[in-house]
CSV table of C-alpha atoms in Angstrom, one decimal:
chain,number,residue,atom,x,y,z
A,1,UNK,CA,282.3,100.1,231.9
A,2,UNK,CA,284.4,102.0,234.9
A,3,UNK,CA,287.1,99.7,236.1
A,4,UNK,CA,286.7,99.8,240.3
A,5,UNK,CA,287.8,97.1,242.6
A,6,UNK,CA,284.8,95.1,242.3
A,7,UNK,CA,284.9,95.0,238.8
A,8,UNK,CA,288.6,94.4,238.5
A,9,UNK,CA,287.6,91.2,240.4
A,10,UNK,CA,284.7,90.0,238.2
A,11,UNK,CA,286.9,90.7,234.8
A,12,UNK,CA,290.4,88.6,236.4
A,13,UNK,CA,287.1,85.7,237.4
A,14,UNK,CA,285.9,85.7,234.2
A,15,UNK,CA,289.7,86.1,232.3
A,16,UNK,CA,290.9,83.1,234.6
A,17,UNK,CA,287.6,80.8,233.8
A,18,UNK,CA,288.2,81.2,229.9
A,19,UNK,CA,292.0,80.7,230.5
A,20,UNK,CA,290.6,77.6,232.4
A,21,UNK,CA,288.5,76.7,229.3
A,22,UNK,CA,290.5,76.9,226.9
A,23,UNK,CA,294.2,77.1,227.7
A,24,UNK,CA,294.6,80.2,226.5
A,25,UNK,CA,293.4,83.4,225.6
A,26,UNK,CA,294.1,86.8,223.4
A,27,UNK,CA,294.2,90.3,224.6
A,28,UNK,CA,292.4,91.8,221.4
A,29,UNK,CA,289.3,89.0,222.6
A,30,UNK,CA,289.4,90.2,226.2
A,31,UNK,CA,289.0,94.0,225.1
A,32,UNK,CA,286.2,93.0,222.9
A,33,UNK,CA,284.5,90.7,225.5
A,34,UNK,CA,284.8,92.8,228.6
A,35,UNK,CA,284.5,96.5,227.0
A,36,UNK,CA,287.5,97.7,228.3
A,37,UNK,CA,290.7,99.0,227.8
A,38,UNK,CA,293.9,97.6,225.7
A,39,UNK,CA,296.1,98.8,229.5
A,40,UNK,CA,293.1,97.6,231.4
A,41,UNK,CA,293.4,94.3,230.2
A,42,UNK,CA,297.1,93.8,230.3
A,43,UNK,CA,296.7,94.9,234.0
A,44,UNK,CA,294.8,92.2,235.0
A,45,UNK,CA,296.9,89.7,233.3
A,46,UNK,CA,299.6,90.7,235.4
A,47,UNK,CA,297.5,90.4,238.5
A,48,UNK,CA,296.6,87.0,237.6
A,49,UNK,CA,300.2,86.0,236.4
A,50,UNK,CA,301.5,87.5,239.7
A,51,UNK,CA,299.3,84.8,241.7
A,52,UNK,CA,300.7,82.5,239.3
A,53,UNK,CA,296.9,81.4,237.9
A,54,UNK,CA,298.2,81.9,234.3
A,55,UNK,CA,301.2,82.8,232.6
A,56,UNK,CA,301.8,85.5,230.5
A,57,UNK,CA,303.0,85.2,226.7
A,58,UNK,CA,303.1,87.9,224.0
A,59,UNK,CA,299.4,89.0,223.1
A,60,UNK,CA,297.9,87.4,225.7
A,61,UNK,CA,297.9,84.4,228.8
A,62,UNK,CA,298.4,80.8,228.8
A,63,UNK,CA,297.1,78.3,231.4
A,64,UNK,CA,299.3,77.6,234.4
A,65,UNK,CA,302.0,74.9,233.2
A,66,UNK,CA,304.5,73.3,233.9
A,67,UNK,CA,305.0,72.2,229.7
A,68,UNK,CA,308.9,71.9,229.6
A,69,UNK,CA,309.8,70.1,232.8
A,70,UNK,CA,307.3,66.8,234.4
A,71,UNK,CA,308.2,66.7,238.4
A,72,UNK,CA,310.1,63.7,239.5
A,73,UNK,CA,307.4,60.7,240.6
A,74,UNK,CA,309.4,61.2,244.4
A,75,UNK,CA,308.0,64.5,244.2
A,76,UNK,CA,304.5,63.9,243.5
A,77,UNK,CA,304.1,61.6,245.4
A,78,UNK,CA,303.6,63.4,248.8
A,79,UNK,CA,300.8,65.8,247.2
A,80,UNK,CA,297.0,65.4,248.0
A,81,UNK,CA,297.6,61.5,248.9
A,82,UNK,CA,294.2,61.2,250.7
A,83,UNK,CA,292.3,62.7,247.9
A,84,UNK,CA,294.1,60.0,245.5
A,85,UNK,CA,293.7,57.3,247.8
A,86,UNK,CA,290.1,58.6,246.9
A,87,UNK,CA,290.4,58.2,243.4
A,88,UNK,CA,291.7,54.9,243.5
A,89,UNK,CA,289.7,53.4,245.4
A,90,UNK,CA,287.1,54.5,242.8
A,91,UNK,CA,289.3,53.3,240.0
A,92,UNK,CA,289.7,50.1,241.3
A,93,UNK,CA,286.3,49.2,241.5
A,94,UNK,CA,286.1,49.1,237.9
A,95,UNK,CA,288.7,46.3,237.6
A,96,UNK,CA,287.1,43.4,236.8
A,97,UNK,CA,288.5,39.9,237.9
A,98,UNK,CA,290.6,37.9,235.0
A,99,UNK,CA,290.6,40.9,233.1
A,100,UNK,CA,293.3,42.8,231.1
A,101,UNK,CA,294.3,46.2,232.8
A,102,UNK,CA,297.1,48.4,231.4
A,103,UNK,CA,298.1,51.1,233.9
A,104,UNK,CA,299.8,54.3,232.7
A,105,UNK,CA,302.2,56.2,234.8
A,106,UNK,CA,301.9,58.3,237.6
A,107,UNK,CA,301.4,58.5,241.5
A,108,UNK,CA,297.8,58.5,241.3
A,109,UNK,CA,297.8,55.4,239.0
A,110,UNK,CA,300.6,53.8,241.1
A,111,UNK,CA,297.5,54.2,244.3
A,112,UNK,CA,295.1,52.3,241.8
A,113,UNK,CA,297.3,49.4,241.1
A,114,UNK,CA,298.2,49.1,245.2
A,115,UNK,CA,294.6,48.5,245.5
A,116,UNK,CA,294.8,45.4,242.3
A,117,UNK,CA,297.3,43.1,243.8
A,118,UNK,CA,294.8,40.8,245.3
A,119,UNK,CA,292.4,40.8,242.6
A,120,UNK,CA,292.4,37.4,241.0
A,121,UNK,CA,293.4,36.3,237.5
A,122,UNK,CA,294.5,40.0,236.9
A,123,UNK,CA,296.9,40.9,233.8
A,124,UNK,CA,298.2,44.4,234.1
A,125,UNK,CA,300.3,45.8,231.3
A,126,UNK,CA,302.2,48.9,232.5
A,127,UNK,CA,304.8,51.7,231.5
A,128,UNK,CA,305.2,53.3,235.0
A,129,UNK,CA,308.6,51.5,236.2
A,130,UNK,CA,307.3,51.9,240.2
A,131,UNK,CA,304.2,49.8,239.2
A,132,UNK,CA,306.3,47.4,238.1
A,133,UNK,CA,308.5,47.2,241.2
A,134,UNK,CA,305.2,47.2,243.2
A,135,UNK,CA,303.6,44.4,241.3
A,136,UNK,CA,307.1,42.5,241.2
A,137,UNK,CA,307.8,42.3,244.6
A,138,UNK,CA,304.1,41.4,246.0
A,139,UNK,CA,304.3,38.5,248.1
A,140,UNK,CA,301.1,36.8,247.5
A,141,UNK,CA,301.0,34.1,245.2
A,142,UNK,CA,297.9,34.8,243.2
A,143,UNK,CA,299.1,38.2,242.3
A,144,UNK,CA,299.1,40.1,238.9
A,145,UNK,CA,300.5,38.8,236.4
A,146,UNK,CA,303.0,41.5,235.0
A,147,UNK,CA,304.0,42.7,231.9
A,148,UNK,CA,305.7,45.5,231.5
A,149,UNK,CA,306.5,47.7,228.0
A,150,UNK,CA,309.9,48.5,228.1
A,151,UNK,CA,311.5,51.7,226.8
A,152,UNK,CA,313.3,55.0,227.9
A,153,UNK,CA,312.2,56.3,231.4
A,154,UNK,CA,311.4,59.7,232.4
A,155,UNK,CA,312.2,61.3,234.8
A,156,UNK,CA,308.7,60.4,236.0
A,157,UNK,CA,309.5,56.5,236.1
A,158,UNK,CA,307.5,56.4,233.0
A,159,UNK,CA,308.9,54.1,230.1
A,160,UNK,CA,308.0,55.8,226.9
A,161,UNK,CA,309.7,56.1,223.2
A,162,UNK,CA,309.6,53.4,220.3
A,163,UNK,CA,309.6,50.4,221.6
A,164,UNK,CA,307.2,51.2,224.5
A,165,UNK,CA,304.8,52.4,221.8
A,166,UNK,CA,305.4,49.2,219.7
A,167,UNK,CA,305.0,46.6,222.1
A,168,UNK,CA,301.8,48.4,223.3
A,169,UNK,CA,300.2,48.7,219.9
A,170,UNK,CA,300.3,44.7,219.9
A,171,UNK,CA,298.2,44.8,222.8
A,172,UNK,CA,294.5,44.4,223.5
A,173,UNK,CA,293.2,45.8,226.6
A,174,UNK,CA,290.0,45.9,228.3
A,175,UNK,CA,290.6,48.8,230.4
A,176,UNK,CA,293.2,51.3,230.5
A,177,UNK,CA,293.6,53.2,233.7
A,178,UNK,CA,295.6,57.0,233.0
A,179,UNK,CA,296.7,60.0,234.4
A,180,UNK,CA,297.7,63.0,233.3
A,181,UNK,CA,299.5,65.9,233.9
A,182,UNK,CA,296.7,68.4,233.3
A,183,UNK,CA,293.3,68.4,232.0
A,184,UNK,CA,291.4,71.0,230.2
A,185,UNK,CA,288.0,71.6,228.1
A,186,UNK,CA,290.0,71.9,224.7
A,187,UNK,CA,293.4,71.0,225.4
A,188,UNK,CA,292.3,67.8,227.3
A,189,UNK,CA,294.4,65.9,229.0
A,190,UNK,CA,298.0,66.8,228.4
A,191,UNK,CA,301.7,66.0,229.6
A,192,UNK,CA,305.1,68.1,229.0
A,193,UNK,CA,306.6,65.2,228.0
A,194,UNK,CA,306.2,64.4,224.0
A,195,UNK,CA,307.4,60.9,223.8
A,196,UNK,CA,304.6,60.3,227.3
A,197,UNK,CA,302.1,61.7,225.1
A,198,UNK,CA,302.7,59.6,222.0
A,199,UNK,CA,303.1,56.2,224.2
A,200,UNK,CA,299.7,57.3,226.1
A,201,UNK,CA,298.3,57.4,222.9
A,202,UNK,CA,299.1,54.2,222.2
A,203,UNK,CA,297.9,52.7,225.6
A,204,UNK,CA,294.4,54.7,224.6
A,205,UNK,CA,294.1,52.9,221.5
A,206,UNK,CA,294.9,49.3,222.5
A,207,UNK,CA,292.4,50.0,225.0
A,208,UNK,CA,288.2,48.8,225.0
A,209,UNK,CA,287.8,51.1,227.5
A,210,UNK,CA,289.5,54.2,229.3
A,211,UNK,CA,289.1,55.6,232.3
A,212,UNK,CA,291.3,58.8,233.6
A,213,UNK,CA,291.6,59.7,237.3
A,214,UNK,CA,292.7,63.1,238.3
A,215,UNK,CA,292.3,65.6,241.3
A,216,UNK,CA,290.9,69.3,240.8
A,217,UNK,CA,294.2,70.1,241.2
A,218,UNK,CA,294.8,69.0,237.0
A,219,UNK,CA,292.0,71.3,235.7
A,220,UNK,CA,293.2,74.2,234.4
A,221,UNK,CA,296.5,73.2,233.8
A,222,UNK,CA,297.9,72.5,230.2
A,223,UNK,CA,301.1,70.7,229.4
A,224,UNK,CA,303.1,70.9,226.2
A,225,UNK,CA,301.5,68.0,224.3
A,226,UNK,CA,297.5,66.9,224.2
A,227,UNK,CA,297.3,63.3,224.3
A,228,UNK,CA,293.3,62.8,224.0
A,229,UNK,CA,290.4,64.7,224.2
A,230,UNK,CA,288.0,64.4,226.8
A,231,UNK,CA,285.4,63.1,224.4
A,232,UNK,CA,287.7,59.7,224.3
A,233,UNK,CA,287.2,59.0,227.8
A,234,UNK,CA,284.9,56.3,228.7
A,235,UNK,CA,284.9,57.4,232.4
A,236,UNK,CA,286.5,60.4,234.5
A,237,UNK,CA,287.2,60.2,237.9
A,238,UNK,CA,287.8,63.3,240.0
A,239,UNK,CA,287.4,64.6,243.6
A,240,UNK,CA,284.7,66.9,245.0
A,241,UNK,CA,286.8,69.8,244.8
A,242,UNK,CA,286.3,70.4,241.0
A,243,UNK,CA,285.5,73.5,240.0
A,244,UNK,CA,281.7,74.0,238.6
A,245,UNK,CA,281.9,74.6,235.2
A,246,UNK,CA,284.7,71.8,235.1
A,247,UNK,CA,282.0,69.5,236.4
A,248,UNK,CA,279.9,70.5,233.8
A,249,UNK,CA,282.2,70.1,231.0
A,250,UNK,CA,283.1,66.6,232.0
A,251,UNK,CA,279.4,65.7,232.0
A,252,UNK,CA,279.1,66.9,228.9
A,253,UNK,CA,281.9,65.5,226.9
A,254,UNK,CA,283.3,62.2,228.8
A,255,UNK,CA,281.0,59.4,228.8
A,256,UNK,CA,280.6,59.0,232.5
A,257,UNK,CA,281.7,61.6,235.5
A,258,UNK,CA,282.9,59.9,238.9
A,259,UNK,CA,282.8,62.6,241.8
A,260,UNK,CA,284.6,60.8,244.8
């Protein structure tokens, strides 16, 4: 196999959607998969790193992350706000009247629960400190009723640690409403934060039912620490702009897909 432009540009398409598939991938793989070089390889990891679609570690590339540092919830909160307002307007339509809804932390999920305050005979359990404040300080009377985990916060207003994962693992939801950080085919959906992951996990399992929103922007991306897979999801709601073979995964493995 010669390695000219065009080519150079279907092997860093191909090396990005396994990167994208996986979280990861091995030089010694590429060579064998591709038929090329060792240098050839290693060349076009560097392209892709330089356009910061992966990063590079020894022997190979990782997915794009940001694993050791979760941006501030100020931060987040100003980045594709129409495509979440999207999202949560999907995610709210599953809320059922006089139900039990736990809402995890995160801008998107903090769209979803603006949409729940004048939903009637609503409980909503949450971690995600601006949530809280939201739900707190709504002025009508037949609001949410609030309860709220306790624990350390993030630096993503999430309360997370011991005794958020306690009092959770006393609770019985009906549906759980998450975000994440990133979401991939076989790291699933993922956060840098370890104690965030081990308190989503308990929000998962108190939970009848689970439904994750996040934009095209999470695919691909892999944070330090899986928190389920995507076969645990009852429902996944994204935005048109998902790649493809993302789509297709998600059909596959979640028990429903929501395109908004």
């Amino acid at each position: 196999m010669t390695d000219g432009v065009l080519l150079a540009a279907q092997r860093r398409a191909l090396i990005l959607d396994q990167v994208r598939r996986h979280g990861a991938v091995k030089v010694a793989e590429l060579v064998d998969r591709l038929g090329v070089s060792d240098m050839t390889v290693r060349r076009d990891l560097d392209a892709l790193a330089r356009t910061g679609a992966v990063r590079k570690v020894h022997g190979g590339a990782v997915a794009r992350t940001a694993a050791a540092e979760e941006p501030a919830f100020e931060a987040k909160s100003g980045l594709e706000t129409d495509t979440k307002a999207a999202l949560a307007e999907a995610a709210a339509a599953q809320v059922q009247p006089g139900s039990v809804v736990a809402i995890s932390a995160g801008t998107t999920t903090y769209a979803v629960a603006a949409r729940l305050l004048d939903v009637p005979g609503l409980t909503v359990v949450t971690n995600s400190l601006p949530v809280a404040e939201l739900l707190r300080t709504h002025p009508g009377e037949d609001g949410p009723d609030l309860l709220l985990t306790g624990g350390a916060p993030t630096r993503s207003a999430a309360l997370v640690g011991p005794l958020a994962d306690q009092a959770i693992r006393s609770l019985h939801v009906d549906l759980l409403i998450i975000g994440a950080h990133g979401v991939s085919e076989h790291a699933g959906l993922t956060t840098p934060n370890l104690a965030e992951a081990q308190t989503n996990r308990a929000l998962i399992a108190s939970a009848h039912r689970t439904v994750a929103v996040a934009d095209h922007t999470k695919w691909g991306i892999v944070g330090l620490s899986s928190f389920a897979a995507l076969t645990d999801l009852d429902c996944f709601i994204t935005d048109h702009d998902i790649p493809a073979d993302a789509r297709a995964i998600l059909t596959e493995t979640c028990g429903a897909l929501l395109v908004v």
